[in-house]
XYZ file of C-alpha atoms in Angstrom:
366
model
C -76.421 116.790 51.865
C -76.288 119.522 49.068
C -79.644 119.948 47.592
C -79.431 122.503 44.981
C -81.483 119.348 43.146
C -82.566 121.503 39.399
C -78.892 121.921 38.338
C -77.596 118.309 39.441
C -80.531 116.711 37.671
C -79.571 118.283 34.774
C -75.870 117.534 35.019
C -76.203 114.186 36.238
C -79.072 112.569 34.397
C -78.827 114.436 31.160
C -78.550 111.806 28.543
C -77.475 111.912 25.333
C -78.335 114.016 21.978
C -80.712 110.834 21.388
C -82.517 111.334 24.626
C -85.379 113.689 22.986
C -86.571 110.659 20.979
C -89.549 109.018 22.663
C -87.237 106.065 24.576
C -84.693 108.856 26.484
C -81.088 106.912 26.695
C -80.760 104.289 29.735
C -78.416 103.410 32.518
C -76.670 100.438 32.593
C -75.303 100.258 36.267
C -71.661 100.515 37.131
C -71.293 96.139 36.384
C -71.412 96.657 33.179
C -68.666 98.397 33.129
C -66.956 96.332 35.402
C -66.187 93.128 33.570
C -62.665 92.127 33.585
C -62.250 92.872 30.198
C -63.681 96.319 30.086
C -62.451 97.783 33.038
C -62.199 95.608 36.150
C -59.531 94.016 34.719
C -55.544 94.245 35.252
C -53.348 97.483 34.707
C -54.774 99.894 32.158
C -58.307 98.024 33.119
C -58.880 99.064 36.048
C -60.971 101.950 36.662
C -63.499 100.149 37.841
C -61.596 98.087 40.548
C -59.648 101.338 41.635
C -63.502 102.827 42.038
C -64.571 100.164 43.968
C -61.787 99.991 46.682
C -59.591 103.206 46.787
C -62.248 105.974 45.829
C -64.757 107.771 48.510
C -66.962 108.418 45.812
C -68.224 104.828 45.544
C -69.276 104.866 49.027
C -70.231 108.411 49.191
C -74.005 106.531 50.559
C -73.140 105.126 53.021
C -72.044 107.965 54.966
C -76.302 108.797 54.826
C -76.605 106.298 57.084
C -74.520 107.072 59.766
C -75.301 108.978 63.313
C -73.977 112.344 62.209
C -76.343 112.069 59.086
C -79.069 111.306 61.411
C -79.025 113.822 63.918
C -78.889 116.159 60.733
C -81.968 114.867 59.196
C -83.859 114.563 62.413
C -82.854 118.869 62.614
C -84.007 119.286 59.241
C -86.825 116.714 59.793
C -85.911 114.559 57.430
C -87.789 111.180 57.683
C -84.746 109.239 56.532
C -81.353 110.439 54.830
C -81.100 107.114 52.624
C -83.931 108.072 50.751
C -84.314 111.961 50.973
C -83.799 113.727 47.684
C -82.211 116.553 49.551
C -79.569 113.895 50.416
C -79.022 111.650 47.761
C -79.115 113.797 44.940
C -75.407 113.736 45.748
C -74.727 111.416 47.760
C -76.505 108.760 45.327
C -78.072 110.576 42.665
C -78.848 107.238 40.854
C -81.259 106.581 42.868
C -83.747 109.592 41.606
C -83.830 107.695 38.221
C -86.672 106.605 36.977
C -87.262 102.602 36.717
C -87.895 103.534 33.074
C -84.192 105.216 32.826
C -82.573 102.009 33.744
C -81.586 98.867 30.876
C -83.636 95.699 31.613
C -82.324 93.853 34.596
C -80.703 96.735 36.349
C -80.581 98.102 39.371
C -80.057 101.532 40.898
C -76.188 102.037 41.249
C -75.684 103.192 44.188
C -73.251 105.857 45.355
C -71.773 108.269 43.151
C -70.946 105.423 40.155
C -69.479 105.385 36.405
C -72.815 106.899 34.664
C -72.619 110.051 37.388
C -69.992 110.741 35.957
C -70.283 109.971 32.210
C -73.955 110.002 31.466
C -75.828 106.864 30.927
C -74.212 104.989 28.741
C -76.698 102.455 27.260
C -75.988 104.257 23.150
C -72.022 104.434 24.103
C -71.317 100.935 26.136
C -70.570 98.231 23.591
C -67.973 100.453 21.133
C -66.603 102.786 23.589
C -63.230 101.117 23.823
C -62.537 100.586 20.452
C -59.301 102.001 19.078
C -60.846 103.247 16.182
C -63.712 105.164 17.424
C -62.411 108.197 18.493
C -63.177 110.732 21.557
C -64.949 112.964 19.468
C -67.567 109.636 18.324
C -67.602 108.636 22.257
C -69.375 112.219 23.167
C -71.220 112.633 20.114
C -72.738 109.251 21.220
C -74.084 110.640 24.940
C -70.618 109.929 26.770
C -70.179 112.988 28.855
C -66.738 115.099 28.248
C -64.305 114.759 30.812
C -61.266 115.552 29.531
C -61.482 119.388 29.402
C -60.764 120.665 33.077
C -63.917 123.189 32.566
C -66.160 120.443 31.612
C -64.484 118.238 34.623
C -65.106 121.166 37.081
C -69.006 121.804 35.941
C -69.546 118.137 36.926
C -68.155 118.215 40.568
C -69.151 121.727 41.526
C -72.190 121.552 41.902
C -71.932 118.770 44.877
C -68.305 120.447 45.768
C -69.464 123.590 46.611
C -72.971 124.338 46.433
C -75.204 123.654 49.364
C -77.673 125.562 51.296
C -76.860 127.072 54.061
C -80.167 125.604 55.943
C -78.342 122.044 55.762
C -74.668 123.836 57.046
C -76.084 125.134 59.750
C -78.010 121.565 60.930
C -74.233 120.202 60.782
C -72.995 119.331 57.470
C -69.419 120.922 56.698
C -68.905 123.142 54.763
C -68.334 122.316 51.004
C -65.050 123.770 49.247
C -64.483 123.163 45.812
C -60.779 122.539 44.469
C -60.136 120.672 41.518
C -56.392 119.723 41.377
C -55.982 118.454 44.530
C -59.730 117.198 45.505
C -59.222 115.097 42.276
C -55.873 113.673 43.186
C -57.601 112.772 46.332
C -60.276 110.311 45.422
C -57.354 108.773 44.122
C -58.067 109.329 40.071
C -58.786 106.167 37.929
C -57.360 107.832 34.742
C -54.168 109.556 33.374
C -54.024 112.943 32.099
C -51.021 113.021 29.861
C -48.830 116.308 30.181
C -46.578 118.273 32.548
C -48.075 121.205 35.315
C -51.444 120.326 34.507
C -52.023 120.666 38.734
C -51.832 124.380 38.128
C -54.187 124.476 34.938
C -56.674 121.994 36.881
C -56.768 124.578 40.633
C -57.131 127.713 38.178
C -59.765 126.228 35.925
C -61.619 124.990 39.105
C -61.865 128.115 41.379
C -62.527 130.451 38.854
C -65.807 127.595 38.213
C -66.417 127.874 41.540
C -66.278 132.175 41.495
C -69.066 131.671 38.335
C -71.418 129.095 40.387
C -70.785 131.150 44.299
C -72.209 134.033 41.716
C -75.260 131.764 40.504
C -76.155 131.399 43.321
C -75.471 134.631 45.688
C -77.654 136.158 41.989
C -80.438 133.996 43.227
C -80.609 134.046 47.374
C -78.658 136.484 49.667
C -75.958 134.514 52.031
C -73.519 136.936 54.048
C -70.837 133.685 54.967
C -71.085 132.789 51.016
C -70.336 136.726 50.012
C -67.341 136.868 51.846
C -65.928 133.265 50.024
C -67.090 135.305 46.927
C -65.402 137.929 47.324
C -62.253 136.325 48.572
C -61.844 134.060 45.916
C -62.715 137.247 43.627
C -59.678 139.324 44.955
C -57.487 136.469 44.462
C -58.042 135.864 41.076
C -57.422 139.646 40.306
C -54.286 139.044 41.842
C -53.560 136.178 40.016
C -53.763 138.329 36.876
C -57.969 137.646 35.635
C -59.389 140.275 34.304
C -62.661 140.267 36.346
C -65.304 142.891 37.153
C -64.180 144.659 40.961
C -68.194 145.960 41.167
C -69.917 144.448 38.794
C -73.676 142.794 39.919
C -73.330 138.658 40.186
C -74.309 138.484 36.741
C -71.539 139.571 35.537
C -69.371 138.358 37.999
C -70.519 134.985 36.731
C -70.316 135.552 32.982
C -66.498 136.630 33.208
C -65.870 133.568 35.711
C -67.247 131.546 33.099
C -65.043 133.270 30.742
C -62.222 132.922 32.262
C -62.668 129.413 33.595
C -63.432 128.342 29.112
C -59.502 130.184 28.402
C -57.611 128.693 31.288
C -59.071 125.494 30.276
C -57.111 125.937 26.852
C -54.091 127.918 28.652
C -51.019 125.623 29.145
C -48.817 126.359 32.336
C -45.136 125.926 32.609
C -42.627 126.278 35.675
C -41.493 130.111 35.026
C -45.552 130.660 34.934
C -45.778 128.365 38.177
C -43.212 130.056 40.037
C -43.914 133.442 39.965
C -47.259 133.079 40.713
C -46.414 131.331 43.658
C -44.147 134.411 44.785
C -47.204 136.865 43.791
C -48.906 134.622 46.415
C -46.004 134.872 48.970
C -45.588 138.605 48.698
C -49.513 139.202 49.829
C -47.962 139.334 53.593
C -48.517 142.996 53.790
C -52.250 142.882 52.714
C -53.095 140.841 55.926
C -50.602 143.492 58.114
C -52.664 146.853 56.417
C -55.550 145.841 55.291
C -58.320 147.231 56.860
C -61.077 144.209 56.461
C -62.853 142.739 59.132
C -60.746 139.310 61.090
C -63.556 136.939 59.279
C -62.961 138.693 55.631
C -59.046 138.394 56.180
C -59.642 134.812 57.071
C -61.776 134.152 53.739
C -58.944 135.591 51.659
C -56.464 133.318 53.562
C -58.426 130.098 53.235
C -58.224 130.868 49.345
C -54.434 131.856 49.362
C -53.389 128.418 50.904
C -55.098 126.401 48.559
C -53.284 128.014 46.040
C -49.743 128.107 47.291
C -50.276 124.662 48.384
C -51.362 123.462 44.309
C -48.846 125.359 42.935
C -46.135 124.065 45.404
C -47.130 120.485 44.767
C -47.084 121.456 40.598
C -43.194 122.216 41.982
C -42.351 119.498 43.672
C -43.590 117.208 41.111
C -42.396 118.829 37.532
C -39.275 119.976 38.589
C -38.348 118.025 41.908
C -38.373 121.629 44.017
C -37.099 121.377 47.199
C -37.532 123.383 50.670
C -37.485 122.160 53.683
C -38.141 125.748 55.070
C -41.676 126.168 52.786
C -42.710 122.974 53.650
C -42.680 123.688 57.246
C -44.166 127.393 56.942
C -47.344 125.665 54.491
C -48.595 123.510 57.053
C -48.727 126.264 59.575
C -50.018 128.866 57.522
C -52.994 126.730 56.624
C -53.710 125.710 60.115
C -53.840 129.966 60.909
C -56.343 130.350 58.556
C -58.842 127.682 59.678
C -58.712 129.333 63.222
C -62.116 131.040 62.886
C -63.085 132.221 65.862
C -59.336 133.638 66.800
C -57.683 134.436 62.790
C -54.676 136.235 63.487
C -53.724 138.723 61.094
C -50.471 139.426 62.288
C -49.389 135.364 62.383
C -50.781 134.980 59.256
C -48.494 137.548 57.399
C -45.238 136.413 59.436
C -45.532 132.934 58.006
C -46.148 134.295 54.753
C -43.761 135.811 54.907
C -41.254 133.040 55.837
C -42.267 131.517 53.124
C -41.749 134.540 50.703
C -38.003 134.421 52.220
C -37.715 130.667 51.686
C -38.267 131.330 47.656
C -35.916 134.606 47.265
C -33.242 132.445 48.524
C -33.727 129.941 46.786
C -35.327 126.623 46.203
C -33.988 123.141 44.842
C -34.461 122.257 41.744
C -35.165 125.439 40.112
């Protein structure tokens, strides 16, 4: 039940360039996308069916009615989680849209539906599937740009990262944003063309996450978020990113935004992916010798596990890489990073060094 209403309202509810006219662009609802001749048909036209049957976003609103949400609502003195904008802003965002924003006969979409991400469809619904219409023309008509990874991350990050500490204290899980793996888990109802896209999505997503953390910390102190911000900045610098180490939150926010935009245009290769994976695997000494507190090191561990996981997944997918030793060590590394009260830097370093050794000995397919 993330809350950051002003930004999310901007992302989810903004219309097309025509929205400044007297009549705001209207939402047409998910059923308008789901006919058998459009996105509810067979192969190549099953995007709506994939979303409805497999994507957890279609059921995001249902979570608000379970016992856990009820307990959280009680703690936060919210009468009904299914009606409060503190909760629906992310779990069912179109419920916050005024009735005047819906086309005639349209009912409010629940969950995170088509227009939540793609934008209100009134101006582009009828022509956007025509083969003679370019992507630029669709975007000009108000369809939200989602092909670039930085644009995609901007749509996702507000709900998948930022959450008020008050809601976390009430029992909401801490939110993490990782564009590559989280998109694959949806599962996606689209196909991105090209190879080595996973590492690019991961890197762009992490730069975007750093930008958002910087923005939030610049607004209000948050010790828990600060530790995560420091850890993510460290990992991106280890990746070669030029980020200010001692700059203000505003300076890091701007640098991270530039980094995300630039990274979205850069190509990845097998060599680049493998090189960065080896760089991360060699950081075991950082954990053995660091003077940081265990809680701070655990945050670094969380970040490095996400990076290794996505880089290794890309090598397995795109280069048929194999390494039983790495496959065995990586889940252990993840489990160690989740030990909040008893993070053991020595165990984590030793497991990271096992991955380093596996890479030095060579992996199949490379």
